[in-house]
PDB file of C-alpha atoms in Angstrom:
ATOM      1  CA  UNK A   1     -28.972 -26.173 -16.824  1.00  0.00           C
ATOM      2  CA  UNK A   2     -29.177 -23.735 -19.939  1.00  0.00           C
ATOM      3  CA  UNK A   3     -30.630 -21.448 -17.726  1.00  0.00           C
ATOM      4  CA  UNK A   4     -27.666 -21.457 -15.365  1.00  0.00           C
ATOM      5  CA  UNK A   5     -25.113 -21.570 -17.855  1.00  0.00           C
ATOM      6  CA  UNK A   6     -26.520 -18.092 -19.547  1.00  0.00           C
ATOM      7  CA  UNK A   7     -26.436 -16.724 -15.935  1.00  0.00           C
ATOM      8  CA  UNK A   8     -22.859 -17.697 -15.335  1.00  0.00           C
ATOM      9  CA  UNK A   9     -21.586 -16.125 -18.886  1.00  0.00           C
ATOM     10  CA  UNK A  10     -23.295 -12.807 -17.870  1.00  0.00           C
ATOM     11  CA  UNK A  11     -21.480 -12.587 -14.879  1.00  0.00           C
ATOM     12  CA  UNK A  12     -18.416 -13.456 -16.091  1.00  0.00           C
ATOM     13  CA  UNK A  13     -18.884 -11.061 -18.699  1.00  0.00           C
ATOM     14  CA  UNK A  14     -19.094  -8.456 -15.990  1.00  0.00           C
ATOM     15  CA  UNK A  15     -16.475  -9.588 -14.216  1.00  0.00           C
ATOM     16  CA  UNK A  16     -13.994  -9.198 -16.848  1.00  0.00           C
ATOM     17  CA  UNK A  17     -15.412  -5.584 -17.783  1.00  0.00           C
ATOM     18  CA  UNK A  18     -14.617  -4.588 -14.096  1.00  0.00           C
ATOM     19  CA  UNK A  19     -11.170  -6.213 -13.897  1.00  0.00           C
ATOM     20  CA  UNK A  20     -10.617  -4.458 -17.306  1.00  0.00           C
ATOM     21  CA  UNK A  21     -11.286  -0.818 -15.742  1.00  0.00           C
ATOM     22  CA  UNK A  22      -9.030  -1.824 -12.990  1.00  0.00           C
ATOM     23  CA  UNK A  23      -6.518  -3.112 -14.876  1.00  0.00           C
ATOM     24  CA  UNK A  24      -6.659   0.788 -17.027  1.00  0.00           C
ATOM     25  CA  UNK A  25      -5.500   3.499 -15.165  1.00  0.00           C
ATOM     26  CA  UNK A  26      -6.124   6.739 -16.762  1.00  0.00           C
ATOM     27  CA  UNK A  27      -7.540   9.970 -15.417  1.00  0.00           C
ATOM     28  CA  UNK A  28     -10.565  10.723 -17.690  1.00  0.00           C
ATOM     29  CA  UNK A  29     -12.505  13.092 -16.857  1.00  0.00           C
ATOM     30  CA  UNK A  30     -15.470  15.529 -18.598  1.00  0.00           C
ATOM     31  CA  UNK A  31     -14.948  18.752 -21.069  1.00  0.00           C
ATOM     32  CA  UNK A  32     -15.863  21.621 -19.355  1.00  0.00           C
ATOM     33  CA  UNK A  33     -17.444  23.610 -22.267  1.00  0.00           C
ATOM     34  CA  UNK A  34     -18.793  20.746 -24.273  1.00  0.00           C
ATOM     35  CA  UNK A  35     -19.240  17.976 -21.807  1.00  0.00           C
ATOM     36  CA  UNK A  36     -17.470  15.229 -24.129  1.00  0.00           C
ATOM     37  CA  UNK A  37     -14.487  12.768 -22.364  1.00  0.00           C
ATOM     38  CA  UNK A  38     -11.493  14.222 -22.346  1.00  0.00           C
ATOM     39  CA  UNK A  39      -8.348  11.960 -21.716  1.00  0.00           C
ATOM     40  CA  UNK A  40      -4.505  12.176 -22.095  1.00  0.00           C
ATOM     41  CA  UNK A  41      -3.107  15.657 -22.662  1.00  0.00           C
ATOM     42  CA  UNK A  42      -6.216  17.394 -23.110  1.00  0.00           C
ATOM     43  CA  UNK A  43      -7.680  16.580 -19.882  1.00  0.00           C
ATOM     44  CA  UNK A  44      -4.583  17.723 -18.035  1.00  0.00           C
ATOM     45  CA  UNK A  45      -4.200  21.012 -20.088  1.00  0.00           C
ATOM     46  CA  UNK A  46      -7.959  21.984 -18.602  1.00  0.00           C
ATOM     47  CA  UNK A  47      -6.838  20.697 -15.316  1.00  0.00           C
ATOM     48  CA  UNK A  48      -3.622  22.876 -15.167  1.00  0.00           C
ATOM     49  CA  UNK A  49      -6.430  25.727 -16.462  1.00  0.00           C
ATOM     50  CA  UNK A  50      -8.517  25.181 -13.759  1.00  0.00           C
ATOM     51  CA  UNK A  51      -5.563  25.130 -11.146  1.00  0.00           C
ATOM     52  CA  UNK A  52      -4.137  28.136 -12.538  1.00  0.00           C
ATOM     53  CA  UNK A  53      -7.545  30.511 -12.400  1.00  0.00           C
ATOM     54  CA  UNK A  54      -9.287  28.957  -9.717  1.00  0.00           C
ATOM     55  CA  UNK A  55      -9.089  31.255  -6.423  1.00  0.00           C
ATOM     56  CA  UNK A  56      -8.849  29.863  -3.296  1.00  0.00           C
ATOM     57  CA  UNK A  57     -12.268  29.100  -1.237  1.00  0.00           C
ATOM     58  CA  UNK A  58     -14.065  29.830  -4.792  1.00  0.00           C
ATOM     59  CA  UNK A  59     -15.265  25.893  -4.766  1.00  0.00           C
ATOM     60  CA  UNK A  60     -17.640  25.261  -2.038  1.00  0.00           C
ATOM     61  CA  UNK A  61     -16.695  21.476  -1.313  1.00  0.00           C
ATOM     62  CA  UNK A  62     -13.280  21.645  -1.912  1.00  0.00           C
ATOM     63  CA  UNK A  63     -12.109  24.936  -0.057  1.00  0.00           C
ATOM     64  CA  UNK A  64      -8.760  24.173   0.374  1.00  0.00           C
ATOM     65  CA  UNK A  65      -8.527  23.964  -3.700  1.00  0.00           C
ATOM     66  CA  UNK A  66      -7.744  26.651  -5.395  1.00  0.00           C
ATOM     67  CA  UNK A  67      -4.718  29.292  -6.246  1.00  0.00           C
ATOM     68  CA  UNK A  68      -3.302  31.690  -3.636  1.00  0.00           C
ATOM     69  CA  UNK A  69      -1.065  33.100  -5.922  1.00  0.00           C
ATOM     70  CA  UNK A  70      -4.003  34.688  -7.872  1.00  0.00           C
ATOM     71  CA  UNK A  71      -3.503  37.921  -4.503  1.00  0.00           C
ATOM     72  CA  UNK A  72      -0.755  38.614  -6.294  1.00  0.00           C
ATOM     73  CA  UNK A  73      -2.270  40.021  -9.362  1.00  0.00           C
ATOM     74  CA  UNK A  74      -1.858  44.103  -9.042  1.00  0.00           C
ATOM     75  CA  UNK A  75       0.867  43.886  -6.975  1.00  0.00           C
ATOM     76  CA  UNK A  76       4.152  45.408  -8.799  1.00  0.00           C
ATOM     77  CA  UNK A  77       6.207  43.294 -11.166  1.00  0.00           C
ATOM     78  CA  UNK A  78       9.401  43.144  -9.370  1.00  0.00           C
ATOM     79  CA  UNK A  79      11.602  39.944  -9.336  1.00  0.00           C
ATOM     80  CA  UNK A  80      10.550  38.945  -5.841  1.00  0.00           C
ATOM     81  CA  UNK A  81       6.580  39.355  -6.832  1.00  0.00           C
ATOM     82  CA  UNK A  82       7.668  37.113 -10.173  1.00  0.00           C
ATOM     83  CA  UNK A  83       9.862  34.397  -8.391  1.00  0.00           C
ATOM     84  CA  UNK A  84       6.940  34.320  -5.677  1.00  0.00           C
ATOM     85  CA  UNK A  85       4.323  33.879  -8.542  1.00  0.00           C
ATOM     86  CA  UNK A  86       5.954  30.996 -10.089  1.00  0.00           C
ATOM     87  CA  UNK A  87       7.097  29.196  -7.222  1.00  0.00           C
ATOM     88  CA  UNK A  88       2.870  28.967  -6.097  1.00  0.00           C
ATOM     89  CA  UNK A  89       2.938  27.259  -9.619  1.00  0.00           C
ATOM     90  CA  UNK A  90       5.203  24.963  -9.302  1.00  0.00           C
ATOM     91  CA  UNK A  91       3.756  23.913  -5.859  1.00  0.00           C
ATOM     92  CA  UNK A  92       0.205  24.020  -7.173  1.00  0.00           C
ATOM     93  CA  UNK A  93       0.656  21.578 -10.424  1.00  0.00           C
ATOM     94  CA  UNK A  94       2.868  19.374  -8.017  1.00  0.00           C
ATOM     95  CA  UNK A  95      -0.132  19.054  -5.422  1.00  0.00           C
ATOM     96  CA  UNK A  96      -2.979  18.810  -7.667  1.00  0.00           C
ATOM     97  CA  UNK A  97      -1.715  17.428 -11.227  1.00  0.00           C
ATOM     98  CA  UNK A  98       1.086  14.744 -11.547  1.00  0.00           C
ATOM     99  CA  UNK A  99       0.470  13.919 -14.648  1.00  0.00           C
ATOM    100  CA  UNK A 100       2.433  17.718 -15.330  1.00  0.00           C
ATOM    101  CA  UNK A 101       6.285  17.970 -14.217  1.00  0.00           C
ATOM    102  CA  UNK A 102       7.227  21.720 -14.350  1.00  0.00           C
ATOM    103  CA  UNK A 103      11.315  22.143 -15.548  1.00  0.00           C
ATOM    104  CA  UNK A 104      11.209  25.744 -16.666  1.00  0.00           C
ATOM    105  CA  UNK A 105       9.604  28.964 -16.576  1.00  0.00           C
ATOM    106  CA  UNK A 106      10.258  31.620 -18.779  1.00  0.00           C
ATOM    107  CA  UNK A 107      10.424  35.158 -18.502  1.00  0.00           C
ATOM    108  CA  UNK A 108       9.192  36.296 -22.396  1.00  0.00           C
ATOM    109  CA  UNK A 109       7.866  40.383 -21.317  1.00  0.00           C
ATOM    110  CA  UNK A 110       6.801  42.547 -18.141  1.00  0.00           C
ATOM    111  CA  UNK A 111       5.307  45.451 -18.705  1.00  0.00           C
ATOM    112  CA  UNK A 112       5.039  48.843 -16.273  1.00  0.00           C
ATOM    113  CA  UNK A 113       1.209  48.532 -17.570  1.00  0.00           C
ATOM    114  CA  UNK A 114       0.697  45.122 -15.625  1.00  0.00           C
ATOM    115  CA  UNK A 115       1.019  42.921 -19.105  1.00  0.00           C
ATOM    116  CA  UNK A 116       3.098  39.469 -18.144  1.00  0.00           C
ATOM    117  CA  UNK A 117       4.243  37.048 -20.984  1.00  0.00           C
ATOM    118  CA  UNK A 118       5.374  33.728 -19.553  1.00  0.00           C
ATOM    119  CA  UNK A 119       6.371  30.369 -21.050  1.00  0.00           C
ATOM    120  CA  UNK A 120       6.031  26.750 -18.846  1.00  0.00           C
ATOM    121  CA  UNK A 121       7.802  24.382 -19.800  1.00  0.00           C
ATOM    122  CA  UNK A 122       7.370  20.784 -18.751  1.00  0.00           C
ATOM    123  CA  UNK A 123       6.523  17.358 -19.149  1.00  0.00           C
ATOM    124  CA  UNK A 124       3.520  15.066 -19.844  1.00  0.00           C
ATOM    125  CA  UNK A 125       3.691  11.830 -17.704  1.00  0.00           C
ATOM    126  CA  UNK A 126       0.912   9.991 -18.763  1.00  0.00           C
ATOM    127  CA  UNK A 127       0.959   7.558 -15.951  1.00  0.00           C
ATOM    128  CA  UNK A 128       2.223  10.290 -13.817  1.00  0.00           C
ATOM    129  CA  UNK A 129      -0.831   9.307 -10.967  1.00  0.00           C
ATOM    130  CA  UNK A 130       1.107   5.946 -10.574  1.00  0.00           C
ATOM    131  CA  UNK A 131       4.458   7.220 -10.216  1.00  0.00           C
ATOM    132  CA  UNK A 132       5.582   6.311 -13.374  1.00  0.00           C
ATOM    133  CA  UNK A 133       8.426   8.605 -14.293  1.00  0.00           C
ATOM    134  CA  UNK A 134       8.483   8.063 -17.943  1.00  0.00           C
ATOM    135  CA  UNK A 135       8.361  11.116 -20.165  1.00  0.00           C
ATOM    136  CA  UNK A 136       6.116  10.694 -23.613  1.00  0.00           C
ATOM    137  CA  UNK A 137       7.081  14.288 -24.673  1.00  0.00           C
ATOM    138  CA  UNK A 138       7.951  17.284 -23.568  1.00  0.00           C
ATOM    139  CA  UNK A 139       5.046  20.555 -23.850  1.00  0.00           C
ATOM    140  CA  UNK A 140       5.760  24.121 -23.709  1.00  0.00           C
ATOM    141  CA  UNK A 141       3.151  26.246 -23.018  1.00  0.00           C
ATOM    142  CA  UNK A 142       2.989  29.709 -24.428  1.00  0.00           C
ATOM    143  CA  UNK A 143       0.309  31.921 -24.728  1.00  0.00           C
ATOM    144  CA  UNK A 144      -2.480  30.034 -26.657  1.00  0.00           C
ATOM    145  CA  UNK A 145       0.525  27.996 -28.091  1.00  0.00           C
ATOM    146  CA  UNK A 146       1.063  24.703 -27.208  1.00  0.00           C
ATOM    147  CA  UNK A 147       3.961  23.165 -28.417  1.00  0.00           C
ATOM    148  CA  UNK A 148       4.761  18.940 -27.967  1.00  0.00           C
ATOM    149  CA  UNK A 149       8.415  17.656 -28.365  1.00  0.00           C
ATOM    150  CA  UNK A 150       9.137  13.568 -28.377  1.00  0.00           C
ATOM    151  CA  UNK A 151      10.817  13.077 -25.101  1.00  0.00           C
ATOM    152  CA  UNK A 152      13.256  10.240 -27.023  1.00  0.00           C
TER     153      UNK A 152
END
């Protein structure tokens, strides 16, 4: 009987670590320089990175992955070529991240030389992959700058 009662605890034990990780539903996933876990708004500031540079057909399992918009780079600077640019954005984060809810992009400098200066503004919806609509805070992207508002 000992010997089944150690069994049993083991497998419970198990059990309740799997139910756990179901009951936890966060999008980890791996740094791509360092290899550590990243979570929470780390993990979707690489993933918007990775949207954002990635061309189109570059991935070899996932061909349909990847930024279309990136053809456009070259091309003149006129307000259709900018609107154009930021509406692939928009329609890129909304396919592939949802933890990431574009409300604004600004126009900070275009230069004749090809130089573009833009701002994103969004929000962080940390349980955005459940259709949670909660805000925790509001990020604005610009440049290297990252800058995190409390959404109450």
């Amino acid at each position: 009987m000992p010997c089944g009662r150690a069994t049993s605890a083991k497998s419970h034990r198990r059990r309740s670590s799997t139910t756990r990780r179901r009951r936890r539903p966060d999008m980890s996933g791996v740094d791509a320089t360092s290899g550590a876990i990243l979570d929470g708004f780390p993990h979707v500031e690489q993933s918007l990175e990775r949207i954002f540079t990635t061309f189109q057909g570059e991935r070899k399992m996932r061909e349909w992955f990847g930024n279309p918009g990136l053809r456009l780079l070259g091309e003149n600077a006129t307000a259709r070529t900018v609107l154009l640019w930021f509406n692939v954005l928009w329609m890129l984060v909304e396919l592939f991240e949802p933890r990431f809810k574009i409300v604004q992009f600004v126009v900070n400098d275009i230069s004749r030389l090809g130089y573009g200066d833009f701002t994103i503004n969004g929000q962080h919806l940390p349980y955005g992959h459940l259709d949670w609509q909660q805000a925790a805070f509001f990020v604005s992207i610009d440049g290297s700058a990252v800058t995190l508002k409390s959404a109450i």
